[in-house]
PDB file of C-alpha atoms and ligand atoms in Angstrom:
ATOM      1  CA  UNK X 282       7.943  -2.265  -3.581  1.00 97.00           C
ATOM      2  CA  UNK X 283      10.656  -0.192  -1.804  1.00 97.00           C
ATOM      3  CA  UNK X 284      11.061   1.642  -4.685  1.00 98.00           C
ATOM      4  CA  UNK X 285       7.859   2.418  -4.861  1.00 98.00           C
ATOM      5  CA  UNK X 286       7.536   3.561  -1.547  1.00 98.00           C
ATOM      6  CA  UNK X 287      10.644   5.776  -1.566  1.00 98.00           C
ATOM      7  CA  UNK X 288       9.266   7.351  -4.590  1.00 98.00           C
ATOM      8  CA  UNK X 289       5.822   7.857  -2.620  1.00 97.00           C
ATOM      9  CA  UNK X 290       7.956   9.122   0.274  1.00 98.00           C
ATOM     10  CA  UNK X 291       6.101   6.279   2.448  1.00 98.00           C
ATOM     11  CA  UNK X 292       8.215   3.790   4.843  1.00 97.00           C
ATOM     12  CA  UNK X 293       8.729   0.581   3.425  1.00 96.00           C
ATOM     13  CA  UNK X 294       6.866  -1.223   6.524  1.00 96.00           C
ATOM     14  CA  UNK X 295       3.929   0.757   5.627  1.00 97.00           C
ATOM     15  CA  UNK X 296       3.339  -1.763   2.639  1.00 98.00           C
ATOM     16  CA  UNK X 297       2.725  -5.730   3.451  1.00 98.00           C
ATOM     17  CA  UNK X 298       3.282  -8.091   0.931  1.00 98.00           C
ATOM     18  CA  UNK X 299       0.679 -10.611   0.594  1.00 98.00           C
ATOM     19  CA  UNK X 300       2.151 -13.613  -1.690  1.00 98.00           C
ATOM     20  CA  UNK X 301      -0.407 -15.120  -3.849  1.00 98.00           C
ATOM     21  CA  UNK X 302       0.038 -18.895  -4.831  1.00 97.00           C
ATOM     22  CA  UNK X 303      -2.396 -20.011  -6.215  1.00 96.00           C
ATOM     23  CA  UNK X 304      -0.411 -20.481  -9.330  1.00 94.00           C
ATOM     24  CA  UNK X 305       1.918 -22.862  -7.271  1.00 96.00           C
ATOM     25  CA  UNK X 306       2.049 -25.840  -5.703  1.00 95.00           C
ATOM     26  CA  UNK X 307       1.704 -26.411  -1.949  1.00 95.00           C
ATOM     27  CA  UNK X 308       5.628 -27.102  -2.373  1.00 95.00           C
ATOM     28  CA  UNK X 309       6.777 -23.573  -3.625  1.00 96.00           C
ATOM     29  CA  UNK X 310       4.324 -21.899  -0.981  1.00 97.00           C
ATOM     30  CA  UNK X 311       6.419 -23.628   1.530  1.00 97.00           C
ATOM     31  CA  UNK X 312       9.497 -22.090  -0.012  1.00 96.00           C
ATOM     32  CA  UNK X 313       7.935 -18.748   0.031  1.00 96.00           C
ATOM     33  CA  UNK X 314       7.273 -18.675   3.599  1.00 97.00           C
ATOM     34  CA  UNK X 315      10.515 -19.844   4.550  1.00 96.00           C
ATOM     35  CA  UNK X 316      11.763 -17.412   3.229  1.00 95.00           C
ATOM     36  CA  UNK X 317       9.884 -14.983   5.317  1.00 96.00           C
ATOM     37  CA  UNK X 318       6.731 -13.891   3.500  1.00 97.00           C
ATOM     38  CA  UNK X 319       4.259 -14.807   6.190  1.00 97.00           C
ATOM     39  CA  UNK X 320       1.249 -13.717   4.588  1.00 98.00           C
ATOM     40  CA  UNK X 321      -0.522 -16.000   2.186  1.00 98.00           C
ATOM     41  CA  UNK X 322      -3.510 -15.846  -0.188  1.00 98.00           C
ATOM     42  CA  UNK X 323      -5.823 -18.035  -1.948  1.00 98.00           C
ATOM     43  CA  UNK X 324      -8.573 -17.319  -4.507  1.00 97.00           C
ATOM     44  CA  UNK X 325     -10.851 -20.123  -3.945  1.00 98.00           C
ATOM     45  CA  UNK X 326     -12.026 -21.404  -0.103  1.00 98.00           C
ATOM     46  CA  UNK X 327     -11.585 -24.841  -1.314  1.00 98.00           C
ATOM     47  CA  UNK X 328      -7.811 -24.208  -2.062  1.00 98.00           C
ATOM     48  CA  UNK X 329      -7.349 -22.393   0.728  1.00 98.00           C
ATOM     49  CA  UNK X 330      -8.492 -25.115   3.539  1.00 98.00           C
ATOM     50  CA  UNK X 331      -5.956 -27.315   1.871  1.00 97.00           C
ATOM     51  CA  UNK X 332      -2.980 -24.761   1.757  1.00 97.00           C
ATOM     52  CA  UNK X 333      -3.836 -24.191   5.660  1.00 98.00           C
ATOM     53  CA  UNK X 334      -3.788 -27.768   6.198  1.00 98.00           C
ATOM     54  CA  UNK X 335      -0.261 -28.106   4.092  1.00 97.00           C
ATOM     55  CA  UNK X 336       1.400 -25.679   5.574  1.00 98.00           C
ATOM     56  CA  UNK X 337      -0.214 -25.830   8.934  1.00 97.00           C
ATOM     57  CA  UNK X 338       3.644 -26.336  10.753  1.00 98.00           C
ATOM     58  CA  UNK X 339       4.632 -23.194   9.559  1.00 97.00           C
ATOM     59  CA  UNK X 340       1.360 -21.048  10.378  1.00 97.00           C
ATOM     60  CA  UNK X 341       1.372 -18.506   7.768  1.00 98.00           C
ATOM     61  CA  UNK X 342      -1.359 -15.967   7.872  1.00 98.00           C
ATOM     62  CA  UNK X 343      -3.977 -16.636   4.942  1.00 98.00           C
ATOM     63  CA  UNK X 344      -5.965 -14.281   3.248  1.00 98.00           C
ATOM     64  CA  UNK X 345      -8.722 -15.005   0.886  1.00 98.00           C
ATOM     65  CA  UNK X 346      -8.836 -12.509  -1.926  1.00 98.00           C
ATOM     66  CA  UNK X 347     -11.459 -14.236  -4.314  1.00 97.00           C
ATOM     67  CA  UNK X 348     -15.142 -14.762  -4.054  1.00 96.00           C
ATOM     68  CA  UNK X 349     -16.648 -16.393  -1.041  1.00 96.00           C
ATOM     69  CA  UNK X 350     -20.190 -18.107  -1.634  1.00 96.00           C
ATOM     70  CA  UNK X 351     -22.245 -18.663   1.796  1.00 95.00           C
ATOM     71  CA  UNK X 352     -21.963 -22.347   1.853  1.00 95.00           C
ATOM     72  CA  UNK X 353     -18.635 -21.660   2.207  1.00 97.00           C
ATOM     73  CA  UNK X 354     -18.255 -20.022   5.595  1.00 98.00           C
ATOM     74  CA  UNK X 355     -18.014 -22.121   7.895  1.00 97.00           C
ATOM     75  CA  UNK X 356     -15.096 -23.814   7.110  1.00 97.00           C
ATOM     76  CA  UNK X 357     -12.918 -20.448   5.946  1.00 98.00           C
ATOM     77  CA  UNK X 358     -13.618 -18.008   8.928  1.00 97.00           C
ATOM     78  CA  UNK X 359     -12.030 -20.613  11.187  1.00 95.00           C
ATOM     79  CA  UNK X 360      -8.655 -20.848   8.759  1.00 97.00           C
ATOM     80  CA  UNK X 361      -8.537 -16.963   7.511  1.00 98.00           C
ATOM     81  CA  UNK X 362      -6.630 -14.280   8.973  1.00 98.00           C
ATOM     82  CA  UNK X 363      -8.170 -12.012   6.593  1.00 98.00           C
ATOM     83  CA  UNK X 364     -11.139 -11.567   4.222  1.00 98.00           C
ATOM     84  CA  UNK X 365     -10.838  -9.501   1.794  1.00 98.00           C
ATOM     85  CA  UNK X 366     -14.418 -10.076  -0.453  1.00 98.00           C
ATOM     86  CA  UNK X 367     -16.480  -8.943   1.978  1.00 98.00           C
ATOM     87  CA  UNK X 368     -19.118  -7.788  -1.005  1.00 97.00           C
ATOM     88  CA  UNK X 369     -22.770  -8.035   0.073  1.00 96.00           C
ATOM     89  CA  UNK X 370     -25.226  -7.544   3.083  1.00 97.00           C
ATOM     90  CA  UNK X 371     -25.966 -11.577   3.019  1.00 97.00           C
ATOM     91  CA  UNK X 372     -22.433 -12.862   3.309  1.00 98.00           C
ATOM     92  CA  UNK X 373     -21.974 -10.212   5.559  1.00 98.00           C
ATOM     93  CA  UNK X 374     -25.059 -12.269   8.045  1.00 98.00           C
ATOM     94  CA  UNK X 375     -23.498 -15.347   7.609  1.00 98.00           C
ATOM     95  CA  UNK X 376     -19.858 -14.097   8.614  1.00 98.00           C
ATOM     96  CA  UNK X 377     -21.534 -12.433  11.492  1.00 98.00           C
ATOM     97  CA  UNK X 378     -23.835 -15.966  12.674  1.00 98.00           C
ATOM     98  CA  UNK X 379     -20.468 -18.267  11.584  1.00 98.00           C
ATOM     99  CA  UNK X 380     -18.074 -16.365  13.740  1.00 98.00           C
ATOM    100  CA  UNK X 381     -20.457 -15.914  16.549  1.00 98.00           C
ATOM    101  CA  UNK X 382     -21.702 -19.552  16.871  1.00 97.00           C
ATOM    102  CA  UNK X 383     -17.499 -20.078  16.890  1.00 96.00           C
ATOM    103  CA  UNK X 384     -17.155 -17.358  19.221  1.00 96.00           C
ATOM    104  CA  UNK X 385     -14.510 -15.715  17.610  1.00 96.00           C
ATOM    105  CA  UNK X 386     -14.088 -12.475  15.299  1.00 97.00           C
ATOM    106  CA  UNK X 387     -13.544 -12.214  11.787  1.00 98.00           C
ATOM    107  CA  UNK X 388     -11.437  -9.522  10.105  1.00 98.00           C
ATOM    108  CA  UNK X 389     -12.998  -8.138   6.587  1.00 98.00           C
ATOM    109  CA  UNK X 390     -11.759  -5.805   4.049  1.00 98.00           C
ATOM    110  CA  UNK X 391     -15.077  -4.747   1.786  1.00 98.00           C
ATOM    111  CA  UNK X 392     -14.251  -5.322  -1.571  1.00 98.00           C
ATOM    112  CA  UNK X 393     -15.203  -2.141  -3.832  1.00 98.00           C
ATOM    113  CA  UNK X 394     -16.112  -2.683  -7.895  1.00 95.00           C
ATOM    114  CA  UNK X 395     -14.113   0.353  -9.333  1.00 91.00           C
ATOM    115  CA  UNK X 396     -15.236  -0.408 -12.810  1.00 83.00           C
ATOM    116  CA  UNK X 397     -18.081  -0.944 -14.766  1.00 73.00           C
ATOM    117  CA  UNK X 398     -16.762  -4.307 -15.317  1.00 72.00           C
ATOM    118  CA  UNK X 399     -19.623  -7.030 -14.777  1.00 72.00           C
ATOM    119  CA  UNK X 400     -16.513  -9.780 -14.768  1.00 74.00           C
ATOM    120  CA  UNK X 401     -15.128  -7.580 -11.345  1.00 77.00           C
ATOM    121  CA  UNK X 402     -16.143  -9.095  -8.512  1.00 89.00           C
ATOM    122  CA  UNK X 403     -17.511  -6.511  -5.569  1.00 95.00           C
ATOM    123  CA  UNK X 404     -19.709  -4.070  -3.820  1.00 96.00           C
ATOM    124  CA  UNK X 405     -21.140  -1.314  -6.173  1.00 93.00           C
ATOM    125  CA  UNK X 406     -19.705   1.926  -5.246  1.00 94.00           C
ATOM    126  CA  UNK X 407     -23.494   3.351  -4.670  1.00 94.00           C
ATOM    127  CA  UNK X 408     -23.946   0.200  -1.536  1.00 95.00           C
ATOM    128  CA  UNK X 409     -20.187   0.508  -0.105  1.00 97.00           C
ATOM    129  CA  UNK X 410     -21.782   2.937   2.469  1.00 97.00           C
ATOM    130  CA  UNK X 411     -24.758   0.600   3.853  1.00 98.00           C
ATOM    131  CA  UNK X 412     -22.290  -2.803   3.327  1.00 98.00           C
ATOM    132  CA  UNK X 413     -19.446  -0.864   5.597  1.00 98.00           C
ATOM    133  CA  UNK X 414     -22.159   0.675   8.253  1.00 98.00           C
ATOM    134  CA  UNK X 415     -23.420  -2.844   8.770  1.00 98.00           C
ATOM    135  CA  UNK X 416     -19.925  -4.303   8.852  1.00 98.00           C
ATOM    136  CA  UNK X 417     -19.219  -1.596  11.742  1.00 98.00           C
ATOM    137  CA  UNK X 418     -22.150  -2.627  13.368  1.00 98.00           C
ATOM    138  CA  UNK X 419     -21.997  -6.475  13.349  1.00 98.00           C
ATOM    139  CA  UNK X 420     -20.466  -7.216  16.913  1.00 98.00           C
ATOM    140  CA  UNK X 421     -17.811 -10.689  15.660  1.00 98.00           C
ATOM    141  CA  UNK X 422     -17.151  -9.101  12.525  1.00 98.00           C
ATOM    142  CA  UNK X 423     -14.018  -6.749  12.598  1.00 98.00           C
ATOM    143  CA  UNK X 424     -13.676  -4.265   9.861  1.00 98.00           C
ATOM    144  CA  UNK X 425     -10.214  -3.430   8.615  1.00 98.00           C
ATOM    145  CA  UNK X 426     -10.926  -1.315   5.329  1.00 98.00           C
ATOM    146  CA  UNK X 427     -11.378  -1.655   1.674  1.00 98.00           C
ATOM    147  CA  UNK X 428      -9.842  -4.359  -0.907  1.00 98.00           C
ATOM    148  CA  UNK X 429     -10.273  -3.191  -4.800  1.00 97.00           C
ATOM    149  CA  UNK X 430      -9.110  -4.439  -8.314  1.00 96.00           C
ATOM    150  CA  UNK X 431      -7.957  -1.811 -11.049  1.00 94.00           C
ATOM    151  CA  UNK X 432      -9.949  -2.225 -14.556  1.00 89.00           C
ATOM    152  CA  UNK X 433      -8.512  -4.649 -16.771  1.00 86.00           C
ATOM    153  CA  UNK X 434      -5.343  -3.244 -18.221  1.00 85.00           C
ATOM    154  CA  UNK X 435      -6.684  -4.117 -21.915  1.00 86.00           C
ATOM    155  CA  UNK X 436     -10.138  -2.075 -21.490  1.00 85.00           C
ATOM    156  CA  UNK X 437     -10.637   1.129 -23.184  1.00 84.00           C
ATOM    157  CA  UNK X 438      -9.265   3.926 -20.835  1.00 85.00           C
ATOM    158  CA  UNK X 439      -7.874   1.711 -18.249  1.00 88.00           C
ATOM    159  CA  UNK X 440      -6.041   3.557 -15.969  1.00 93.00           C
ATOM    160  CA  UNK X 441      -5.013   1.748 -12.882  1.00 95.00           C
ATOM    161  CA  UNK X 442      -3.939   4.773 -10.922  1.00 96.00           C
ATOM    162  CA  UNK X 443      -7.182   6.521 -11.392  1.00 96.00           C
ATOM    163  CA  UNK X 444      -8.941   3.383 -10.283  1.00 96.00           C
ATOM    164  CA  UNK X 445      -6.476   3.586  -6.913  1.00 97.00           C
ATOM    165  CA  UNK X 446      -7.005   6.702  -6.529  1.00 98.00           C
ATOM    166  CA  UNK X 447     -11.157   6.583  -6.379  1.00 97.00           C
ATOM    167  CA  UNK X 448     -10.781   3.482  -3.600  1.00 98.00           C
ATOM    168  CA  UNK X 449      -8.384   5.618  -1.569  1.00 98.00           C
ATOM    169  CA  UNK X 450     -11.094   9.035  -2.225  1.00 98.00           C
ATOM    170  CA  UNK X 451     -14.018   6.243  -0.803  1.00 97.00           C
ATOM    171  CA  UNK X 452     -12.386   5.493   1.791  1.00 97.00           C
ATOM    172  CA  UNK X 453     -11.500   8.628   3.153  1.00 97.00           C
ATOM    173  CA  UNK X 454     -14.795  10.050   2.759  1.00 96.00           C
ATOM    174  CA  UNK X 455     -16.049   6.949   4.924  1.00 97.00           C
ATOM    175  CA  UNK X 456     -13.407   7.994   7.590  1.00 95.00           C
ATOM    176  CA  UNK X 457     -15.356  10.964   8.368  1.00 94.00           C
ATOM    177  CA  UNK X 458     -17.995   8.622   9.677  1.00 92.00           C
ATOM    178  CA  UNK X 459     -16.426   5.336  10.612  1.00 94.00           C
ATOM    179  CA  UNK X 460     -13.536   4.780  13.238  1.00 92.00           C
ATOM    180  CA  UNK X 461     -10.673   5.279  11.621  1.00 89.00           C
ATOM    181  CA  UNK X 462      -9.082   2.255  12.666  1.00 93.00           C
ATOM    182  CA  UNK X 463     -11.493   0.465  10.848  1.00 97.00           C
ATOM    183  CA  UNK X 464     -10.988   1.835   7.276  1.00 98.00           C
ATOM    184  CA  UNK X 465      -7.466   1.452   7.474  1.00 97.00           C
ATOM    185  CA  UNK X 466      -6.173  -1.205   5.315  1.00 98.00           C
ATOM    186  CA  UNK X 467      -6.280  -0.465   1.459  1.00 98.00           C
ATOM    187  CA  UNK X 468      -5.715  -3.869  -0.024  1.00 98.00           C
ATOM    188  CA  UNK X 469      -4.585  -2.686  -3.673  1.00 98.00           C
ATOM    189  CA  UNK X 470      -2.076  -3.530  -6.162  1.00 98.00           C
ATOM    190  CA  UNK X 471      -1.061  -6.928  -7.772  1.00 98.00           C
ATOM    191  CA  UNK X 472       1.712  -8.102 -10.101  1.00 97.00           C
ATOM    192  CA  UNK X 473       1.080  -5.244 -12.897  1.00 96.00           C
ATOM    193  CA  UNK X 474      -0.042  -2.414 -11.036  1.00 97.00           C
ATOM    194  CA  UNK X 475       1.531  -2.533  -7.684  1.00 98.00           C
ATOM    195  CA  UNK X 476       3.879   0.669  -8.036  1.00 98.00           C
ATOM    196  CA  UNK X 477       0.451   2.864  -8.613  1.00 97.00           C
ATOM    197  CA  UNK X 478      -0.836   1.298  -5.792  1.00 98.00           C
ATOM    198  CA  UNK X 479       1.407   2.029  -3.214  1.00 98.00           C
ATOM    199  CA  UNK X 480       1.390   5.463  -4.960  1.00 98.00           C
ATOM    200  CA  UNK X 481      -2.177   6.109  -3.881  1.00 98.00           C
ATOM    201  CA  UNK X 482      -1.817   4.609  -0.550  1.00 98.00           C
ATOM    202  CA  UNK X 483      -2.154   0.841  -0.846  1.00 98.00           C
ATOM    203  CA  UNK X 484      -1.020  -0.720   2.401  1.00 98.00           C
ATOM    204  CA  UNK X 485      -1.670  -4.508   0.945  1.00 98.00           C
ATOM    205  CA  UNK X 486      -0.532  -5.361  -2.343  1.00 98.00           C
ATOM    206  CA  UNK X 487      -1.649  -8.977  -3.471  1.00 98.00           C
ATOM    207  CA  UNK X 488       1.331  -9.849  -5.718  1.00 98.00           C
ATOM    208  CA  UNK X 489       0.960 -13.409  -7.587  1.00 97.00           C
ATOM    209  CA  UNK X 490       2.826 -14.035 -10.995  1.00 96.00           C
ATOM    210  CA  UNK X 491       6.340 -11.818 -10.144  1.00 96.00           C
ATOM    211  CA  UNK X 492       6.838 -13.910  -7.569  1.00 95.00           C
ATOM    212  CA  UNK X 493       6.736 -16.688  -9.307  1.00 94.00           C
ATOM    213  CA  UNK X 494       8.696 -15.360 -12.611  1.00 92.00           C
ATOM    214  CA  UNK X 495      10.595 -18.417 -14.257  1.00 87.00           C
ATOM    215  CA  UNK X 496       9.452 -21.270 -12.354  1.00 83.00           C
ATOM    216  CA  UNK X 497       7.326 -23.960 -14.309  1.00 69.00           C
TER     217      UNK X 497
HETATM  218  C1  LIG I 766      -4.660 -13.780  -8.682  1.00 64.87           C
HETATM  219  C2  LIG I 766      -4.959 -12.580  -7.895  1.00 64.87           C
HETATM  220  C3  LIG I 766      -3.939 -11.698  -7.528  1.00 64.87           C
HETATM  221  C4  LIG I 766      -2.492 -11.862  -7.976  1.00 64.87           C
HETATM  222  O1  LIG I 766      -2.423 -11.538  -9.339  1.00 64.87           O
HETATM  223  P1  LIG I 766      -1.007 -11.373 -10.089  1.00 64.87           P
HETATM  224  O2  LIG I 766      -1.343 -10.482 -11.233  1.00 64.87           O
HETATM  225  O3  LIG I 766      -0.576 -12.726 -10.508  1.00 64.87           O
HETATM  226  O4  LIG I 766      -0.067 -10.731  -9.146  1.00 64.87           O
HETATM  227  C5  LIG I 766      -4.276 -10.603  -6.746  1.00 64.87           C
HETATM  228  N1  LIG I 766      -5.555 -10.388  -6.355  1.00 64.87           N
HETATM  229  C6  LIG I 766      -6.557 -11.204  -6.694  1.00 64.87           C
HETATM  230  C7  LIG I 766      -7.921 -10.895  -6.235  1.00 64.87           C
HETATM  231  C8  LIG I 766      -6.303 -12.324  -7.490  1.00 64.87           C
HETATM  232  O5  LIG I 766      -7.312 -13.127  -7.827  1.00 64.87           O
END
């Protein structure tokens, strides 16, 4: 990552490392945030209540970077420090009525599909306008920016950079519109692709497997 951001000519605290585990146990998570990578993610709500719960004493920040059905509010907006599958107007209402009934807020990255993928998860680029107006709009839900996946390194004219590159172009073009503090955060950038990433601009990069590189 630092060598990525040197040859970016970015700062190296411009860049957050968000460790994702859910390849480990609860055990090695532990280890990770002891040794100082306070930011956390879990795919799946269900794994993430019980990584909160695990690792409650040492309070890690946890970010949920996989799909979020409705059912499922309730119980992640009170654990999550940050959402980052924010992908349709109706999880969008129930965010909004869960964290106001809680009175709290909710932080939210919108999660863009840059491919024409139907396995990618995400808003269609054509509906990341209306999804990010209403996200601006909805009073307990905070909007931080955008969260996107490159195209499957194996598919025909996969090009992660490229992919980068469009979230970075959507998001700017947003700017004009939306505060600018609320389009800030590009989550982009995981174990393969991460040096493109922080290339285009990635301030989040969701890194799973090279952490995790010889363990069993
Ligand atoms: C699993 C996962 C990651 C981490 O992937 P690695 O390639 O293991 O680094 C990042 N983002 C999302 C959305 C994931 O599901």
């Amino acid at each position: 990552m630092a060598e990525a951001c040197r040859r970016a000519g970015r700062g190296v605290g411009e860049v957050t490392l968000i460790g994702v585990t859910k390849y480990v146990g609860a055990d090695v998570a532990r280890i990770l945030v002891e040794c100082g990578c306070r930011e956390l993610a879990e795919s799946r709500p269900q794994q993430l209540w019980d990584r909160a719960a695990a690792l409650a004493d040492l309070a890690p920040h946890w970010h949920l970077v996989g799909h979020l059905q409705r059912n499922k509010v309730h119980r992640t907006v009170s654990v999550v420090s940050l959402m980052h599958t924010l992908d349709s107007l109706r999880l969008l209402t129930a965010i909004e009525a869960e964290a106001a009934s809680a009175e709290r807020s909710c932080d939210v990255l919108v999660e863009v599909n840059l491919t024409a993928d139907p396995e990618r998860s995400g808003c269609g680029e054509a509906d990341v306008p209306a999804l990010v107006a209403a996200a601006v709009a909805a009073p307990h839900v905070r909007l931080r920016g955008l969260m996107g996946m490159a195209s499957h390194p194996d598919a025909a004219g996969a090009d992660a950079r490229r992919d980068f590159a469009r979230l970075r172009e959507i998001r700017d073009r947003l700017a004009r519109e939306v505060p600018p503090e609320m389009l800030r955060e590009l989550s982009m950038g995981m174990s393969g692709d991460f040096e493109e990433a922080i290339l285009e601009g990635s301030t989040m990069v969701r890194i799973g497997s090279a952490l995790f590189e010889g363990l069993r």
